[in-house]
Coordinates of C-alpha atoms and ligand atoms in Angstrom, one line a residue:
Chain A
M1 CA 115.1 121.6 51.5
T2 CA 116.7 124.8 50.2
N3 CA 119.3 124.9 47.5
S4 CA 121.7 127.7 47.3
G5 CA 124.5 125.7 45.6
Y6 CA 126.5 125.8 48.8
T7 CA 126.9 122.8 51.1
V8 CA 126.9 125.0 54.2
H9 CA 125.4 128.5 54.1
V10 CA 125.6 130.6 57.2
E11 CA 124.5 134.2 57.7
N12 CA 124.8 136.3 60.8
L13 CA 124.9 133.2 63.0
T14 CA 125.0 134.0 66.7
R15 CA 125.0 131.9 69.9
M16 CA 124.8 133.3 73.4
F17 CA 125.5 131.5 76.6
G18 CA 123.7 133.7 79.0
T19 CA 125.0 137.2 78.2
F20 CA 128.2 135.9 76.7
K21 CA 128.4 135.8 72.9
A22 CA 130.3 132.6 72.1
V23 CA 129.6 133.0 68.4
D24 CA 129.1 136.5 67.2
N25 CA 127.3 137.2 64.0
V26 CA 129.4 135.0 61.6
S27 CA 128.7 134.5 57.9
F28 CA 130.4 132.1 55.5
Q29 CA 129.7 129.6 52.8
V30 CA 131.2 126.2 52.1
K31 CA 131.3 124.9 48.5
P32 CA 130.7 121.3 47.6
G33 CA 133.9 119.2 47.7
E34 CA 135.9 121.9 49.6
I35 CA 138.2 121.4 52.6
F36 CA 137.1 124.3 54.7
G37 CA 139.2 125.2 57.7
F38 CA 138.2 126.9 60.9
L39 CA 141.3 128.3 62.6
G40 CA 141.3 129.8 66.0
A41 CA 142.7 129.7 69.5
N42 CA 140.9 127.8 72.3
G43 CA 137.7 129.5 73.2
A44 CA 137.3 131.2 69.8
G45 CA 133.9 129.6 69.2
K46 CA 134.8 126.9 66.8
T47 CA 133.1 124.0 68.6
T48 CA 130.0 126.1 69.3
T49 CA 129.7 126.9 65.6
I50 CA 130.1 123.2 64.6
R51 CA 127.6 122.1 67.1
M52 CA 125.0 124.5 65.8
L53 CA 125.7 123.3 62.2
C54 CA 125.3 119.6 63.3
G55 CA 122.0 120.3 65.1
L56 CA 123.4 119.8 68.6
L57 CA 122.9 123.4 69.7
L58 CA 120.1 125.8 68.7
P59 CA 121.5 129.1 67.4
T60 CA 120.4 132.2 69.2
S61 CA 119.9 134.1 66.0
G62 CA 120.9 134.0 62.3
K63 CA 120.5 131.6 59.5
A64 CA 122.3 128.3 58.7
I65 CA 121.5 125.9 55.9
V66 CA 123.5 122.6 56.1
A67 CA 123.4 120.1 53.2
G68 CA 120.2 121.9 52.1
Y69 CA 118.5 121.7 55.5
D70 CA 117.6 124.4 58.0
V71 CA 119.3 124.0 61.4
Y72 CA 116.2 125.3 63.2
K73 CA 113.7 122.9 61.6
D74 CA 115.3 120.0 59.9
T75 CA 118.0 118.8 62.3
E76 CA 116.8 115.2 61.8
A77 CA 117.4 115.4 58.1
I78 CA 120.8 117.1 58.7
K79 CA 121.8 114.2 61.0
R80 CA 121.3 111.7 58.2
H81 CA 123.5 113.6 55.7
I82 CA 126.5 114.6 57.8
G83 CA 129.3 112.8 59.6
Y84 CA 130.6 114.4 62.8
M85 CA 133.7 113.7 64.8
A86 CA 133.5 115.5 68.2
Q87 CA 136.5 117.3 69.7
R88 CA 136.4 115.0 72.7
F89 CA 136.8 111.3 71.8
S90 CA 133.3 110.0 72.0
L91 CA 133.3 106.3 71.2
Y92 CA 133.0 103.8 73.9
E93 CA 136.3 103.0 75.6
D94 CA 134.9 99.9 77.2
L95 CA 133.9 98.4 73.9
T96 CA 136.2 96.8 71.4
V97 CA 137.0 98.5 68.1
R98 CA 134.8 96.0 66.3
E99 CA 131.9 96.5 68.7
N100 CA 132.1 100.3 68.4
I101 CA 131.9 100.0 64.6
E102 CA 129.1 97.5 64.8
F103 CA 127.2 99.7 67.2
Y104 CA 127.3 102.8 65.1
G105 CA 126.5 100.7 62.0
G106 CA 123.4 99.6 63.7
V107 CA 122.6 103.1 64.9
Y108 CA 122.8 104.4 61.4
G109 CA 120.3 101.7 60.3
L110 CA 122.6 99.4 58.4
N111 CA 121.4 95.8 58.4
R112 CA 123.3 92.8 59.7
K113 CA 125.0 92.0 56.4
Q114 CA 125.9 95.6 55.7
I115 CA 127.4 96.0 59.1
K116 CA 129.5 92.9 58.6
T117 CA 130.9 94.1 55.2
K118 CA 131.3 97.7 56.4
T119 CA 133.2 96.6 59.5
A120 CA 135.6 94.4 57.5
E121 CA 136.1 97.3 55.1
L122 CA 136.9 99.8 57.8
L123 CA 139.2 97.4 59.6
D124 CA 141.1 97.0 56.4
Y125 CA 141.1 100.7 55.8
L126 CA 142.3 101.5 59.3
K127 CA 144.7 98.6 59.3
L128 CA 143.3 97.7 62.6
W129 CA 142.6 93.9 62.1
E130 CA 144.9 92.8 64.8
H131 CA 143.4 95.2 67.3
A132 CA 139.8 94.6 66.2
D133 CA 138.9 92.8 69.4
K134 CA 140.9 94.9 71.8
L135 CA 139.2 97.4 74.0
T136 CA 139.2 100.8 72.5
A137 CA 140.7 102.3 75.7
S138 CA 143.9 100.4 75.0
L139 CA 144.6 102.1 71.6
P140 CA 146.9 105.1 71.2
L141 CA 145.1 108.4 70.6
G142 CA 146.1 108.6 66.9
W143 CA 144.4 105.3 66.2
K144 CA 141.4 106.3 68.2
Q145 CA 141.0 109.4 66.1
R146 CA 141.2 107.4 62.9
M147 CA 138.6 105.0 64.3
A148 CA 136.4 107.9 65.3
L149 CA 136.7 109.3 61.7
S150 CA 135.8 106.0 60.2
T151 CA 132.7 105.5 62.4
A152 CA 131.6 109.0 61.4
L153 CA 131.8 107.8 57.8
L154 CA 129.7 104.6 58.2
H155 CA 126.6 106.0 56.6
N156 CA 128.6 107.5 53.8
P157 CA 127.8 111.1 54.3
D158 CA 128.8 113.8 51.8
L159 CA 129.6 116.4 54.4
I160 CA 131.9 115.7 57.3
F161 CA 132.5 117.9 60.3
L162 CA 135.8 117.3 62.1
D163 CA 136.4 119.2 65.4
E164 CA 140.1 119.4 66.1
P165 CA 140.7 115.9 64.9
T166 CA 144.4 116.1 65.5
S167 CA 144.8 117.8 68.8
G168 CA 146.9 115.8 71.2
V169 CA 148.2 113.5 68.4
D170 CA 151.9 113.1 67.5
P171 CA 153.1 114.8 64.3
E172 CA 153.3 111.6 62.2
S173 CA 149.7 110.6 63.1
R174 CA 148.7 114.1 62.3
R175 CA 150.2 113.8 58.8
N176 CA 148.5 110.4 58.3
F177 CA 145.2 111.9 59.4
W178 CA 145.4 114.6 56.9
M179 CA 146.1 112.0 54.2
L180 CA 142.8 110.5 55.1
I181 CA 141.1 113.9 54.8
Y182 CA 142.6 114.4 51.4
E183 CA 141.4 110.9 50.3
L184 CA 137.9 111.8 51.4
S185 CA 138.1 115.1 49.6
E186 CA 139.2 113.3 46.4
Q187 CA 136.1 111.1 46.7
G188 CA 134.1 114.3 46.4
K189 CA 133.2 114.8 50.1
T190 CA 133.0 118.2 51.7
I191 CA 135.1 118.6 54.8
F192 CA 134.6 121.1 57.5
V193 CA 137.6 121.0 59.9
T194 CA 138.7 123.0 62.9
T195 CA 142.2 123.2 64.2
H196 CA 144.5 125.3 66.3
F197 CA 147.6 124.1 64.4
M198 CA 148.8 126.8 62.0
D199 CA 150.6 124.4 59.8
E200 CA 147.5 122.4 59.2
A201 CA 145.8 125.5 57.9
E202 CA 147.9 125.2 54.8
Y203 CA 146.2 122.0 53.9
C204 CA 142.7 123.6 53.6
H205 CA 141.3 124.9 50.4
R206 CA 139.8 127.9 52.2
L207 CA 140.2 129.0 55.7
S208 CA 138.5 131.3 58.2
I209 CA 140.2 132.7 61.2
M210 CA 138.1 133.0 64.3
R211 CA 138.7 135.1 67.3
D212 CA 136.4 135.9 70.2
G213 CA 133.4 134.5 68.4
K214 CA 134.0 136.5 65.2
I215 CA 135.4 135.5 61.8
V216 CA 138.2 138.0 61.2
E217 CA 139.6 136.6 58.0
L218 CA 138.3 134.2 55.3
D219 CA 140.2 133.3 52.2
K220 CA 142.5 130.8 50.5
P221 CA 145.7 130.2 52.5
Q222 CA 147.7 131.5 49.5
S223 CA 145.8 134.7 49.2
L224 CA 146.0 135.3 53.0
K225 CA 149.8 134.9 52.8
Q226 CA 150.0 137.4 50.0
K227 CA 147.7 139.8 51.7
Y228 CA 149.7 139.8 54.9
K229 CA 153.0 139.4 53.1
A230 CA 153.8 136.4 55.2
D231 CA 155.6 133.2 54.5
T232 CA 153.7 130.9 56.8
M233 CA 150.2 130.7 58.2
Q234 CA 151.7 131.2 61.6
D235 CA 152.8 134.7 60.5
V236 CA 149.4 135.3 58.9
F237 CA 147.7 134.4 62.2
M238 CA 150.0 136.7 64.2
K239 CA 149.4 139.6 61.9
V240 CA 145.7 139.1 61.8
V241 CA 145.6 139.1 65.6
Q242 CA 147.7 142.2 65.8
K243 CA 145.4 143.9 63.3
V244 CA 142.3 143.0 65.2
E245 CA 143.8 144.1 68.5
A246 CA 145.0 147.4 67.1
Chain B
M1 CA 113.0 93.9 65.8
N2 CA 114.2 97.3 64.9
Q3 CA 118.0 97.2 64.2
I4 CA 118.8 100.4 65.9
L5 CA 117.1 99.3 69.1
L6 CA 118.8 96.0 68.9
S7 CA 122.2 97.7 68.6
I8 CA 121.5 99.9 71.6
I9 CA 120.4 97.0 73.7
K10 CA 123.4 95.0 72.8
K11 CA 125.8 97.8 73.5
E12 CA 124.2 98.3 76.9
F13 CA 124.8 94.7 77.8
W14 CA 128.4 95.1 76.8
H15 CA 128.7 98.0 79.2
I16 CA 127.2 95.9 82.0
L17 CA 129.4 92.9 81.4
R18 CA 132.6 94.8 80.9
D19 CA 132.3 96.3 84.4
P20 CA 132.1 93.3 86.7
Q21 CA 132.9 95.3 89.7
T22 CA 129.8 97.4 89.3
L23 CA 127.8 94.4 88.4
V24 CA 128.8 92.7 91.6
I25 CA 127.8 95.8 93.6
I26 CA 124.5 96.0 91.8
L27 CA 123.7 92.4 92.6
L28 CA 125.0 92.2 96.1
M29 CA 124.1 95.7 97.4
P30 CA 120.4 95.1 97.7
I31 CA 120.8 91.7 99.3
L32 CA 123.2 93.2 101.8
M33 CA 120.9 96.0 102.5
L34 CA 118.0 93.5 103.0
F35 CA 120.0 91.6 105.5
L36 CA 121.2 94.7 107.3
F37 CA 117.9 96.5 107.5
G38 CA 115.9 93.4 107.8
Y39 CA 117.8 92.5 110.9
A40 CA 118.0 96.0 112.2
I41 CA 114.3 96.3 112.0
T42 CA 113.2 92.8 113.0
L43 CA 115.6 92.5 115.8
E44 CA 114.7 96.0 116.9
M45 CA 111.0 95.4 116.2
K46 CA 110.6 92.3 118.2
D47 CA 109.9 91.9 121.9
I48 CA 108.8 95.4 122.3
T49 CA 108.7 95.8 126.0
T50 CA 105.2 96.7 126.9
V51 CA 103.3 97.6 130.1
I52 CA 99.6 97.0 130.1
I53 CA 97.2 98.8 132.4
D54 CA 93.8 97.2 132.3
H55 CA 91.0 99.3 133.8
S56 CA 88.4 97.2 132.2
K57 CA 89.2 93.9 133.8
T58 CA 86.6 92.0 131.7
P59 CA 86.8 88.7 129.7
H60 CA 87.0 91.0 126.6
S61 CA 90.0 92.9 127.8
R62 CA 91.8 89.8 129.0
Q63 CA 91.1 88.2 125.6
F64 CA 92.6 91.3 123.9
I65 CA 95.7 91.1 126.1
E66 CA 96.1 87.5 125.2
K67 CA 96.1 88.5 121.6
I68 CA 98.9 90.9 122.2
R69 CA 100.8 88.4 124.2
S70 CA 100.7 85.9 121.4
T71 CA 102.6 88.0 119.0
D72 CA 106.3 88.0 118.7
F73 CA 106.2 91.8 118.6
F74 CA 105.0 92.8 122.0
N75 CA 106.7 91.5 125.2
I76 CA 104.6 92.2 128.2
T77 CA 106.9 93.2 131.0
G78 CA 104.6 94.9 133.5
F79 CA 101.0 94.9 134.5
N80 CA 98.6 97.4 136.1
I81 CA 101.1 99.8 137.4
P82 CA 99.8 103.2 138.7
E83 CA 99.5 105.6 135.8
S84 CA 101.6 108.1 137.7
Q85 CA 104.6 105.8 137.1
I86 CA 104.4 105.8 133.3
E87 CA 106.9 108.6 132.8
D88 CA 109.3 107.0 135.2
I89 CA 109.0 103.7 133.3
F90 CA 109.9 105.4 130.0
F91 CA 112.7 107.3 131.6
R92 CA 114.3 104.1 132.9
R93 CA 113.7 102.4 129.6
Q94 CA 111.7 99.7 131.4
A95 CA 109.1 99.7 128.6
R96 CA 108.8 101.2 125.1
C97 CA 105.1 101.5 125.2
V98 CA 102.3 101.4 127.7
L99 CA 98.8 100.2 126.7
V100 CA 95.9 101.6 128.7
I101 CA 92.6 99.8 128.4
P102 CA 89.8 102.1 129.6
S103 CA 87.1 100.9 131.9
D104 CA 84.4 101.1 129.2
F105 CA 86.3 98.9 126.8
A106 CA 84.0 96.0 126.9
S107 CA 80.8 98.0 126.7
D108 CA 82.1 100.2 123.8
L109 CA 83.1 97.0 122.0
Q110 CA 79.5 95.9 122.0
T111 CA 77.8 99.2 121.3
E112 CA 80.1 101.6 119.5
M113 CA 81.7 101.3 116.0
R114 CA 85.0 102.5 117.5
T115 CA 86.4 101.3 120.7
K116 CA 88.9 103.7 122.3
I117 CA 92.1 102.4 123.7
Q118 CA 95.2 104.3 124.6
L119 CA 98.7 103.4 123.5
I120 CA 101.5 105.5 124.9
I121 CA 104.8 105.1 123.0
D122 CA 108.3 106.2 123.8
A123 CA 109.0 108.3 120.7
S124 CA 112.6 109.1 121.5
D125 CA 113.1 106.8 118.5
P126 CA 110.4 108.2 116.2
N127 CA 110.8 105.5 113.5
A128 CA 110.4 102.8 116.0
A129 CA 107.4 104.6 117.5
N130 CA 105.8 104.7 114.1
F131 CA 106.4 101.0 113.6
I132 CA 104.9 100.2 116.9
N133 CA 101.9 102.4 116.2
N134 CA 101.4 100.9 112.8
Y135 CA 101.7 97.4 114.0
F136 CA 99.4 98.0 116.9
A137 CA 96.8 99.7 114.6
Q138 CA 96.7 96.5 112.5
L139 CA 96.4 94.3 115.5
S140 CA 93.6 96.2 117.2
M141 CA 91.7 96.7 113.9
R142 CA 91.7 93.0 113.5
Y143 CA 90.5 92.5 117.0
N144 CA 87.8 95.0 116.6
N145 CA 86.6 93.4 113.4
E146 CA 86.4 90.0 115.0
N147 CA 84.8 91.0 118.2
N148 CA 82.6 94.0 117.5
P149 CA 79.2 92.7 116.5
R150 CA 78.4 96.0 114.7
L151 CA 81.1 95.4 112.2
A152 CA 79.3 92.6 110.4
M153 CA 81.8 92.2 107.6
P154 CA 85.2 91.3 109.1
F155 CA 86.9 91.6 105.7
S156 CA 86.0 95.2 105.0
V157 CA 88.6 97.1 106.9
E158 CA 92.1 95.8 106.5
P159 CA 91.9 92.3 105.3
R160 CA 95.6 91.6 104.9
I161 CA 96.1 91.2 108.6
F162 CA 94.0 88.1 108.4
Y163 CA 96.6 86.4 106.4
N164 CA 99.4 86.8 108.8
P165 CA 97.6 84.9 111.6
D166 CA 100.5 84.9 114.0
L167 CA 101.1 88.6 113.2
K168 CA 104.7 87.7 112.6
S169 CA 106.7 90.9 112.4
D170 CA 109.0 89.7 109.7
Y171 CA 106.1 89.2 107.4
F172 CA 105.1 92.7 108.1
F173 CA 108.4 94.4 107.5
V174 CA 110.3 92.4 105.0
P175 CA 107.9 92.9 102.0
G176 CA 108.1 96.6 102.7
L177 CA 111.9 96.5 102.6
I178 CA 111.8 94.5 99.4
A179 CA 109.6 97.2 97.9
V180 CA 112.0 100.0 98.9
L181 CA 115.1 98.1 97.7
I182 CA 113.7 97.2 94.3
L183 CA 112.5 100.7 93.5
L184 CA 115.8 102.1 94.7
I185 CA 118.0 99.8 92.6
S186 CA 115.9 100.2 89.5
A187 CA 115.8 104.0 89.7
L188 CA 119.6 104.0 90.3
L189 CA 120.3 101.7 87.3
T190 CA 118.8 103.9 84.6
S191 CA 119.4 107.3 86.1
I192 CA 123.1 106.6 86.0
A193 CA 123.1 104.8 82.6
I194 CA 122.1 107.9 80.7
V195 CA 123.9 110.6 82.8
R196 CA 127.1 108.6 82.5
E197 CA 127.0 109.0 78.7
K198 CA 126.4 112.7 79.0
E199 CA 129.3 112.9 81.4
I200 CA 131.9 111.0 79.3
G201 CA 130.7 112.7 76.1
T202 CA 129.5 109.6 74.2
M203 CA 126.0 111.1 74.2
E204 CA 127.1 113.8 71.8
Q205 CA 128.0 111.2 69.2
I206 CA 124.7 109.5 69.7
L207 CA 122.8 112.7 69.4
V208 CA 124.2 113.5 65.9
S209 CA 123.0 110.1 64.7
P210 CA 119.4 109.7 63.6
V211 CA 118.4 107.8 66.7
H212 CA 115.1 108.7 68.2
P213 CA 114.8 109.4 71.9
V214 CA 112.3 106.5 72.2
Q215 CA 114.9 104.1 70.9
I216 CA 117.6 105.4 73.3
I217 CA 115.2 105.1 76.2
I218 CA 113.7 101.7 75.4
G219 CA 117.2 100.5 74.5
K220 CA 118.3 101.4 78.0
V221 CA 115.2 100.1 79.7
I222 CA 115.2 96.6 78.4
P223 CA 118.7 95.5 79.6
Y224 CA 118.2 97.0 82.9
T225 CA 114.8 95.4 83.3
I226 CA 116.5 92.1 83.1
L227 CA 119.2 93.1 85.5
G228 CA 116.6 94.6 87.9
F229 CA 114.6 91.4 87.6
I230 CA 117.6 89.2 88.6
D231 CA 118.2 91.5 91.5
S232 CA 114.7 91.3 92.6
I233 CA 114.6 87.6 92.5
L234 CA 117.7 87.5 94.7
I235 CA 116.0 89.8 97.1
L236 CA 112.8 87.7 97.1
L237 CA 114.9 84.5 97.7
V238 CA 116.5 86.0 100.7
G239 CA 113.1 87.3 101.9
H240 CA 111.6 83.9 101.5
F241 CA 114.3 81.5 102.6
W242 CA 116.1 83.6 105.2
F243 CA 113.4 85.7 106.7
G244 CA 110.8 83.1 106.1
V245 CA 108.2 85.2 104.4
P246 CA 105.8 82.7 102.8
V247 CA 104.6 82.9 99.2
I248 CA 101.0 81.7 99.4
G249 CA 99.9 83.0 96.1
S250 CA 101.3 82.3 92.6
I251 CA 104.9 82.9 92.0
V252 CA 104.2 83.6 88.4
F253 CA 101.8 86.4 89.4
L254 CA 104.4 87.8 91.8
L255 CA 107.1 87.8 89.0
F256 CA 104.7 89.5 86.6
A257 CA 103.9 92.2 89.1
L258 CA 107.6 92.5 89.8
V259 CA 108.4 93.3 86.2
I260 CA 105.8 96.1 86.2
Y261 CA 107.2 97.5 89.4
I262 CA 110.7 97.4 88.1
L263 CA 109.6 99.2 85.0
T264 CA 108.1 101.9 87.1
G265 CA 111.4 102.3 89.0
L266 CA 113.5 102.2 85.8
S267 CA 111.3 104.9 84.2
F268 CA 111.5 107.0 87.2
G269 CA 115.3 106.7 87.0
L270 CA 115.1 107.7 83.3
M271 CA 113.2 110.8 84.2
I272 CA 115.9 111.7 86.8
S273 CA 118.6 111.2 84.2
T274 CA 116.9 113.6 81.7
I275 CA 117.1 116.4 84.2
T276 CA 120.5 115.8 85.8
D277 CA 124.0 116.3 84.4
S278 CA 126.3 114.4 86.6
Q279 CA 126.3 110.8 87.9
Q280 CA 126.6 112.0 91.5
M281 CA 123.6 114.3 91.2
A282 CA 121.6 111.5 89.5
M283 CA 122.5 109.1 92.3
M284 CA 121.6 111.5 95.0
A285 CA 118.3 112.4 93.3
A286 CA 117.5 108.7 92.9
L287 CA 118.3 107.9 96.5
L288 CA 116.4 110.7 98.0
S289 CA 113.4 110.6 95.8
T290 CA 112.9 106.8 96.1
I291 CA 113.8 106.0 99.7
L292 CA 112.0 108.8 101.5
P293 CA 108.6 108.6 99.8
T294 CA 108.7 104.9 99.8
I295 CA 109.3 104.6 103.5
M296 CA 107.2 107.5 104.6
L297 CA 104.2 107.5 102.2
S298 CA 103.7 103.9 101.0
G299 CA 102.2 102.5 104.2
F300 CA 105.4 100.8 105.1
I301 CA 105.7 102.8 108.3
F302 CA 102.7 105.0 108.6
P303 CA 99.4 103.4 107.9
I304 CA 98.0 105.3 104.9
K305 CA 94.5 105.5 106.5
S306 CA 95.9 107.6 109.4
M307 CA 97.7 110.1 107.1
P308 CA 96.4 113.6 106.5
L309 CA 94.1 113.5 103.5
I310 CA 96.6 115.3 101.2
F311 CA 99.3 112.6 101.9
Q312 CA 96.7 109.9 101.2
Y313 CA 96.4 111.3 97.7
V314 CA 100.2 111.7 97.4
S315 CA 100.6 108.0 98.4
K316 CA 98.7 107.1 95.3
I317 CA 101.5 108.3 93.1
V318 CA 104.1 106.5 95.1
P319 CA 104.7 103.2 93.3
A320 CA 105.6 101.3 96.4
T321 CA 102.1 101.9 97.9
H322 CA 100.7 99.8 95.2
F323 CA 103.5 97.3 95.1
L324 CA 103.3 96.8 98.8
E325 CA 99.7 95.9 98.5
I326 CA 100.5 93.5 95.6
I327 CA 103.4 91.8 97.3
R328 CA 101.6 91.5 100.6
G329 CA 98.5 90.3 98.7
I330 CA 100.3 87.7 96.8
M331 CA 102.9 86.5 99.4
L332 CA 100.7 86.6 102.4
K333 CA 97.1 86.3 101.2
G334 CA 97.4 84.3 98.0
N335 CA 95.7 87.1 95.9
T336 CA 95.4 86.6 92.2
L337 CA 96.2 89.3 89.7
L338 CA 92.5 89.9 89.3
D339 CA 92.2 90.8 93.0
L340 CA 95.0 93.3 92.4
K341 CA 94.0 94.8 89.1
V342 CA 93.6 98.3 90.6
Q343 CA 97.1 98.3 92.0
L344 CA 98.6 96.8 88.9
G345 CA 96.7 99.4 86.9
Y346 CA 98.3 102.2 89.0
L347 CA 101.7 100.8 88.4
F348 CA 101.2 100.4 84.7
G349 CA 99.9 103.9 84.5
L350 CA 102.8 105.3 86.5
A351 CA 105.4 103.5 84.4
G352 CA 103.7 104.7 81.2
L353 CA 103.5 108.2 82.3
L354 CA 107.1 108.4 83.5
I355 CA 108.4 106.9 80.2
L356 CA 106.3 109.4 78.3
V357 CA 107.7 112.3 80.4
S358 CA 111.2 111.0 79.9
V359 CA 110.9 110.7 76.2
R360 CA 109.4 114.2 75.9
K361 CA 112.0 115.7 78.3
F362 CA 114.9 113.9 76.6
S363 CA 116.7 116.6 74.7
T364 CA 118.2 115.8 71.4
K365 CA 120.3 119.0 71.9
L366 CA 123.3 119.3 74.1
E367 CA 121.5 121.9 76.3
Ligands
ADP1 N1 127.7 125.2 77.3 C1 128.4 126.4 77.5 N2 128.0 127.2 78.4 C2 128.7 128.4 78.6 N3 129.7 128.8 77.9 C3 130.2 128.0 76.9 C4 129.5 126.7 76.7 N4 130.2 126.1 75.6 C5 131.1 126.9 75.3 N5 131.2 128.0 76.0 C6 132.1 129.2 75.9 O1 132.0 129.7 74.6 C7 133.3 130.0 74.2 C8 133.6 129.3 72.9 O2 133.8 127.9 73.2 P1 134.1 126.8 72.0 O3 133.1 127.0 71.0 O4 134.2 125.5 72.7 O5 135.5 127.3 71.5 P2 136.6 126.5 70.7 O6 136.0 125.3 70.2 O7 137.0 127.5 69.6 O8 137.8 126.3 71.6 C9 134.3 129.7 75.3 O9 134.6 130.9 76.0 C10 133.5 128.7 76.1 O10 133.9 128.9 77.5
MG2 MG1 136.6 123.4 70.5

């Protein structure tokens, strides 16, 4: 275990798919308790970066320390300390809400009693009691995403990776989801979230803008707006892209 | 038991029960296939029209012909035709095989270890030709054992034929079919079970949890062992009550051997699933890699002893080879597990090896 004071510490991280550089030499640090945003269009390399940090993909080169553990050597330790919500909904559609929660409770090694209390707690929190025994497939996407978030939290991790948790969800559900993210942040958890919604970028403490595998900007939303003399993150993003292409 | 493992098993059962359509297919498909192929083969493989040319014309050759006549397999339709007409007979489909007993048949039988006899088979249907060849080989071997004074130990060559005294063809083919079907269904079950999770994306969520590959794999194997077991029992019931294959030995032994055999099939399916990415690919791989070797190399069609040496070795790693000996041994001969310890050992070894390979090949990464 290495301790640099950062929850995530990445230096010159690169991932190739064949000869294609999906993630190109990125470096950044995430502080404890931060909501750290990854903004970028589709194909920018956000998911690939997150997967490397979660131990799902081996980097081609570079360094990454997550929650104090090396992504090359200690992926098993990383897995115990992080929560991860994949971009694609990855709970079982043919299981009920309760069964999904119970399953992941078991997978994370909770005992029978813990699973029971945790399930009740989460159903309360998600306000999903009346749907607890319905098949997950029948829920609207906004609820599925909340359910996915809560199962990612079952083992009480301090660091949570959310990969486009709000894509495809209606605006109100998106707002609700960000309320949950803020609650988690207030509990002291570190959040690493990717999005392609510019307005959501405003909610992050710090933000990096990714394009073609590279990080082209990294700062607080407020500072970026000042730097580019823009009113909204949408403007900032446009100007950053113009600058990169020029 | 380990809570993680228990959760995986439970989840797997939910998947099975939530998809009644697939469940029905899983349970009915093998039975249907047994009926279909069982009938196709046994209808086809009965009353094989046969012409016999007896140059020997001795009590021995007549006795041998009586043996052939007494089976339900050969139907003698012609006798002592001129050899020049053989081609014509095949051409007009008047017989599917011609047996030529040479003039030195009786003397060879008394003085030589091997007695030559010629069987000419119409191989326009090569599978049928193989069946005929295999069946005839068994029958003549038995006759040779009984009547050749130089072969003092009648049990040494191919004892199993002794336990099918009427040489009923159903007894001969149905256990082989059972072996093919059980292996196929078990390999299919697990190969799809893991690949499906890769395909729908749920594997990604499992892989970021601290689950060990052994737990995932064992967690998948246990529920499907039970399902495969139910399937196999249904198949056996049809084999026994419909096709009339007897169970002379202990049913408990048979069920025990069955579990081991199913495990071998399931672990084979697991291995397939660790190297394929789509359900279709997994299914194709399972079909091809179980059906073909099982039919061709297990002794189901070709007698192993008449294969080229290299294939005889290959047949040792085909699970059905050993299971075929076990199932024929228990059903037809009344063998005990002790008699079959070598075959059981092979199956155990194969299952263990395959699981080991699967666990090692199972990637905890996405690629
Ligand atoms: N397994 C893979 N094999 C080949 N190329 C891939 C693979 N995964 C992602 N890519 C490519 O890498 C690039 C970045 O993808 P991704 O990280 O998913 O982007 P984002 O999450 O920002 O939309 C894309 O061009 C994508 O096509
Ligand atoms: Mg993505």
